[in-house]
Tab-separated table of C-alpha atoms in Angstrom:
chain	number	residue	atom	x	y	z
A	360	MET	CA	127.693	119.846	73.451
A	361	LYS	CA	124.031	119.000	73.839
A	362	ASP	CA	124.879	115.585	75.301
A	363	LYS	CA	127.348	117.194	77.723
A	364	ILE	CA	124.664	119.613	78.884
A	365	LEU	CA	122.164	116.787	79.375
A	366	HIS	CA	124.676	114.699	81.323
A	367	LYS	CA	125.739	117.541	83.625
A	368	ALA	CA	122.176	118.768	84.123
A	369	ALA	CA	120.986	115.260	85.015
A	370	GLU	CA	123.811	114.879	87.534
A	371	MET	CA	123.017	118.236	89.161
A	372	PHE	CA	119.238	117.776	89.179
A	373	LEU	CA	119.504	114.345	90.808
A	374	ASN	CA	121.997	115.538	93.403
A	375	LEU	CA	120.614	118.994	94.184
A	376	GLY	CA	117.009	118.969	92.984
A	377	PHE	CA	115.123	120.351	89.998
A	378	LYS	CA	114.052	123.533	91.772
A	379	SER	CA	117.369	124.678	93.231
A	380	VAL	CA	119.568	124.185	90.153
A	381	THR	CA	119.515	127.170	87.777
A	382	MET	CA	120.637	127.473	84.183
A	383	ASP	CA	123.459	129.709	85.473
A	384	ASP	CA	124.574	126.897	87.800
A	385	ILE	CA	124.714	124.419	84.924
A	386	ALA	CA	126.577	126.868	82.674
A	387	HIS	CA	129.100	127.554	85.440
A	388	GLU	CA	129.737	123.833	86.018
A	389	LEU	CA	130.273	123.290	82.302
A	390	GLY	CA	132.440	126.377	81.898
A	391	VAL	CA	130.217	127.772	79.135
A	392	SER	CA	127.891	130.742	78.781
A	393	LYS	CA	124.206	130.421	79.535
A	394	LYS	CA	123.595	131.418	75.913
A	395	THR	CA	125.286	128.169	74.838
A	396	ILE	CA	122.726	126.165	76.819
A	397	TYR	CA	119.857	128.176	75.326
A	398	THR	CA	121.178	127.317	71.871
A	399	HIS	CA	120.143	123.707	72.552
A	400	PHE	CA	117.253	124.173	75.023
A	401	SER	CA	114.711	126.980	74.811
A	402	ASN	CA	114.240	127.162	78.602
A	403	LYS	CA	114.758	125.239	81.833
A	404	THR	CA	111.488	123.349	81.440
A	405	ALA	CA	112.582	122.042	78.030
A	406	LEU	CA	115.913	120.962	79.533
A	407	ILE	CA	114.179	119.171	82.413
A	408	LYS	CA	111.872	117.392	79.962
A	409	GLU	CA	114.807	116.024	77.980
A	410	VAL	CA	116.762	115.137	81.120
A	411	THR	CA	113.861	113.158	82.613
A	412	ASP	CA	113.285	111.371	79.306
A	413	ALA	CA	116.975	110.465	79.060
A	414	VAL	CA	117.211	109.255	82.675
A	415	PHE	CA	114.000	107.263	82.254
A	416	GLU	CA	115.396	105.468	79.197
A	417	ILE	CA	118.691	104.666	80.935
A	418	VAL	CA	116.964	103.310	84.045
A	419	CYS	CA	114.511	101.295	81.929
A	420	THR	CA	117.367	99.784	79.937
A	421	GLY	CA	119.124	98.761	83.144
A	422	ILE	CA	115.979	97.234	84.585
A	423	ASN	CA	115.273	95.373	81.343
A	424	VAL	CA	118.783	93.888	81.451
A	425	ILE	CA	118.164	92.683	85.010
A	426	CYS	CA	114.770	91.204	84.112
A	427	SER	CA	116.155	89.476	81.010
A	428	LYS	CA	118.351	87.316	83.257
A	429	GLU	CA	115.178	85.698	84.656
A	430	ASN	CA	116.849	85.174	88.019
A	431	ASN	CA	115.018	84.134	91.154
A	432	PRO	CA	112.132	86.670	91.345
A	433	ILE	CA	113.066	87.777	94.876
A	434	ASP	CA	116.715	88.336	93.934
A	435	GLU	CA	115.498	90.216	90.870
A	436	LEU	CA	113.502	92.758	92.901
A	437	PHE	CA	116.424	93.445	95.225
A	438	GLU	CA	118.786	93.844	92.267
A	439	ILE	CA	116.404	96.330	90.616
A	440	LYS	CA	116.146	98.256	93.874
A	441	GLN	CA	119.938	98.384	94.261
A	442	PHE	CA	120.448	99.480	90.638
A	443	SER	CA	117.812	102.213	90.912
A	444	MET	CA	119.242	103.595	94.137
A	445	GLU	CA	122.804	103.648	92.783
A	446	TYR	CA	121.824	105.373	89.552
A	447	LEU	CA	119.457	107.867	91.171
A	448	LYS	CA	122.055	108.823	93.823
A	449	ASN	CA	119.853	107.446	96.625
A	450	GLU	CA	117.408	110.261	95.742
A	451	LYS	CA	118.817	112.499	98.474
A	452	THR	CA	116.801	115.461	97.200
A	453	SER	CA	113.686	113.478	96.175
A	454	PRO	CA	113.820	114.705	92.550
A	455	GLN	CA	110.546	112.994	91.649
A	456	TYR	CA	108.704	114.831	94.438
A	457	GLN	CA	110.171	118.151	93.272
A	458	LEU	CA	109.188	117.316	89.722
A	459	GLN	CA	105.611	116.699	90.852
A	460	LYS	CA	105.461	119.992	92.757
A	461	TYR	CA	107.167	122.367	90.324
A	462	TYR	CA	106.773	120.674	86.930
A	463	PRO	CA	103.458	118.780	87.184
A	464	LYS	CA	102.961	118.232	83.441
A	465	ILE	CA	106.370	116.601	83.035
A	466	TYR	CA	105.749	114.569	86.192
A	467	ALA	CA	102.351	113.321	84.952
A	468	THR	CA	103.853	112.127	81.673
A	469	LEU	CA	106.765	110.462	83.446
A	470	LYS	CA	104.490	108.751	85.962
A	471	SER	CA	102.358	107.310	83.158
A	472	LYS	CA	105.442	105.907	81.419
A	473	GLN	CA	106.779	104.550	84.712
A	474	PHE	CA	103.515	102.749	85.346
A	475	ASP	CA	103.523	101.095	81.930
A	476	ILE	CA	107.103	99.856	82.353
A	477	MET	CA	106.772	98.829	86.001
A	478	GLN	CA	103.446	97.114	85.412
A	479	ASP	CA	104.953	94.802	82.806
A	480	CYS	CA	108.027	94.121	84.932
A	481	VAL	CA	106.164	93.484	88.191
A	482	VAL	CA	103.435	91.374	86.569
A	483	GLU	CA	106.089	89.166	84.975
A	484	ASN	CA	107.926	88.938	88.305
A	485	LEU	CA	104.728	87.956	90.123
A	486	LYS	CA	103.745	85.321	87.569
A	487	ARG	CA	107.209	83.774	87.602
A	488	GLY	CA	107.253	83.848	91.407
A	489	VAL	CA	103.940	81.988	91.546
A	490	LYS	CA	105.098	79.458	88.956
A	491	LEU	CA	108.292	78.748	90.890
A	492	GLY	CA	106.478	78.463	94.197
A	493	PHE	CA	107.955	81.587	95.833
A	494	TYR	CA	104.686	83.540	95.773
A	495	ARG	CA	101.240	82.283	96.799
A	496	ASP	CA	99.101	81.112	93.891
A	497	THR	CA	96.063	82.865	95.403
A	498	ILE	CA	97.361	86.427	94.866
A	499	ASP	CA	95.622	88.754	92.433
A	500	VAL	CA	98.504	89.663	90.140
A	501	ASP	CA	96.888	92.785	88.654
A	502	PHE	CA	95.942	94.175	92.078
A	503	ILE	CA	99.339	93.443	93.651
A	504	SER	CA	101.238	95.010	90.748
A	505	ARG	CA	99.168	98.198	90.974
A	506	ILE	CA	99.373	98.527	94.757
A	507	TYR	CA	103.140	97.938	94.537
A	508	PHE	CA	103.506	100.822	92.059
A	509	HIS	CA	101.299	103.057	94.200
A	510	GLY	CA	103.481	102.316	97.222
A	511	ILE	CA	106.722	103.080	95.386
A	512	ILE	CA	105.327	106.461	94.320
A	513	GLY	CA	104.120	107.159	97.868
A	514	LEU	CA	107.578	106.578	99.340
A	515	LYS	CA	108.825	109.592	97.380
A	516	ASP	CA	106.452	111.939	99.230
A	517	ILE	CA	108.903	113.877	101.414
A	518	GLU	CA	106.088	115.331	103.497
A	519	LEU	CA	105.148	111.806	104.543
A	520	PHE	CA	108.728	110.515	104.626
A	521	PRO	CA	111.020	113.523	105.387
A	522	LEU	CA	114.534	113.002	104.070
A	523	THR	CA	115.919	114.244	107.392
A	524	GLN	CA	114.216	111.301	109.071
A	525	PHE	CA	114.195	108.586	106.407
A	526	SER	CA	116.882	107.355	104.028
A	527	MET	CA	115.359	106.570	100.636
A	528	ASN	CA	117.589	103.510	100.396
A	529	ASN	CA	116.320	102.219	103.736
A	530	ILE	CA	112.612	102.794	103.173
A	531	MET	CA	112.815	101.233	99.711
A	532	GLY	CA	114.300	98.167	101.397
A	533	PHE	CA	111.625	98.189	104.108
A	534	TYR	CA	108.875	98.497	101.500
A	535	LEU	CA	110.283	95.695	99.372
A	536	GLU	CA	110.366	93.398	102.415
A	537	TYR	CA	106.832	94.492	103.356
A	538	HIS	CA	105.634	93.713	99.817
A	539	LEU	CA	107.267	90.302	99.681
A	540	ARG	CA	106.191	89.120	103.136
A	541	GLY	CA	102.612	89.727	102.061
A	542	ILE	CA	102.789	87.470	98.999
A	543	CYS	CA	105.488	84.866	99.695
A	544	THR	CA	104.978	81.180	100.400
A	545	GLU	CA	107.020	79.460	103.100
A	546	LYS	CA	109.618	78.746	100.413
A	547	GLY	CA	109.597	82.415	99.435
A	548	ILE	CA	109.966	83.616	103.039
A	549	HIS	CA	112.990	81.364	103.459
A	550	LYS	CA	114.557	82.868	100.330
A	551	LEU	CA	113.625	86.410	101.420
A	552	ASN	CA	115.286	85.958	104.820
A	553	GLU	CA	118.394	84.667	103.064
A	554	VAL	CA	118.512	87.682	100.727
A	555	ILE	CA	117.950	90.148	103.590
A	556	THR	CA	120.795	88.574	105.569
A	557	ASN	CA	123.114	88.772	102.555
A	558	ASN	CA	122.166	92.415	101.921
A	559	GLN	CA	122.376	93.559	105.539
A	560	PRO	CA	125.270	96.051	105.040
A	561	GLU	CA	123.400	97.661	102.119
A	562	LYS	CA	120.176	97.783	104.096
A	563	ASN	CA	121.828	99.639	106.945
A	564	ALA	CA	123.708	102.063	104.697
A	565	LYS	CA	122.777	105.696	105.062
């Protein structure tokens, strides 16, 4: 039952937001009493903590699988972006922003773990891109990896990028192109243009 609660809660939080979904809502969707949920989770905060941990592990596993293929570094970044958007439901409610606003302690812990994972992944991507001639050999890998992470976090600020005006899928694509055009060699730009052309329907999806 605990796994069923986690699965349903994760689905509802990602689709509707951490703030708006109540324990009553989750119980109703599962067809159980709220008391049943409290048997496994002492309160909503405890449930959110376990949900975010579980989602983080699933997303990390998926990203690690993508990175283990050691594909072209530009293809790799677009594949990670596509996987993340599909799993996180295109972040239509900006769950990470809501987490930051209403559950700051959980958000701070999650952000620290995200940085550690993303730093390793992006640094490896940058080094491989330089080695293969897709990225300029003059870039500062540590700086670029950190500014990339900072930008990804910033895109989730719905005050800066209102969801009524910006699709998360679109702005993630715009940011990825922005990032790559700043570090690519001529060879890399050629590959980037090819990938963008091939992903055009996805890029324009709302």
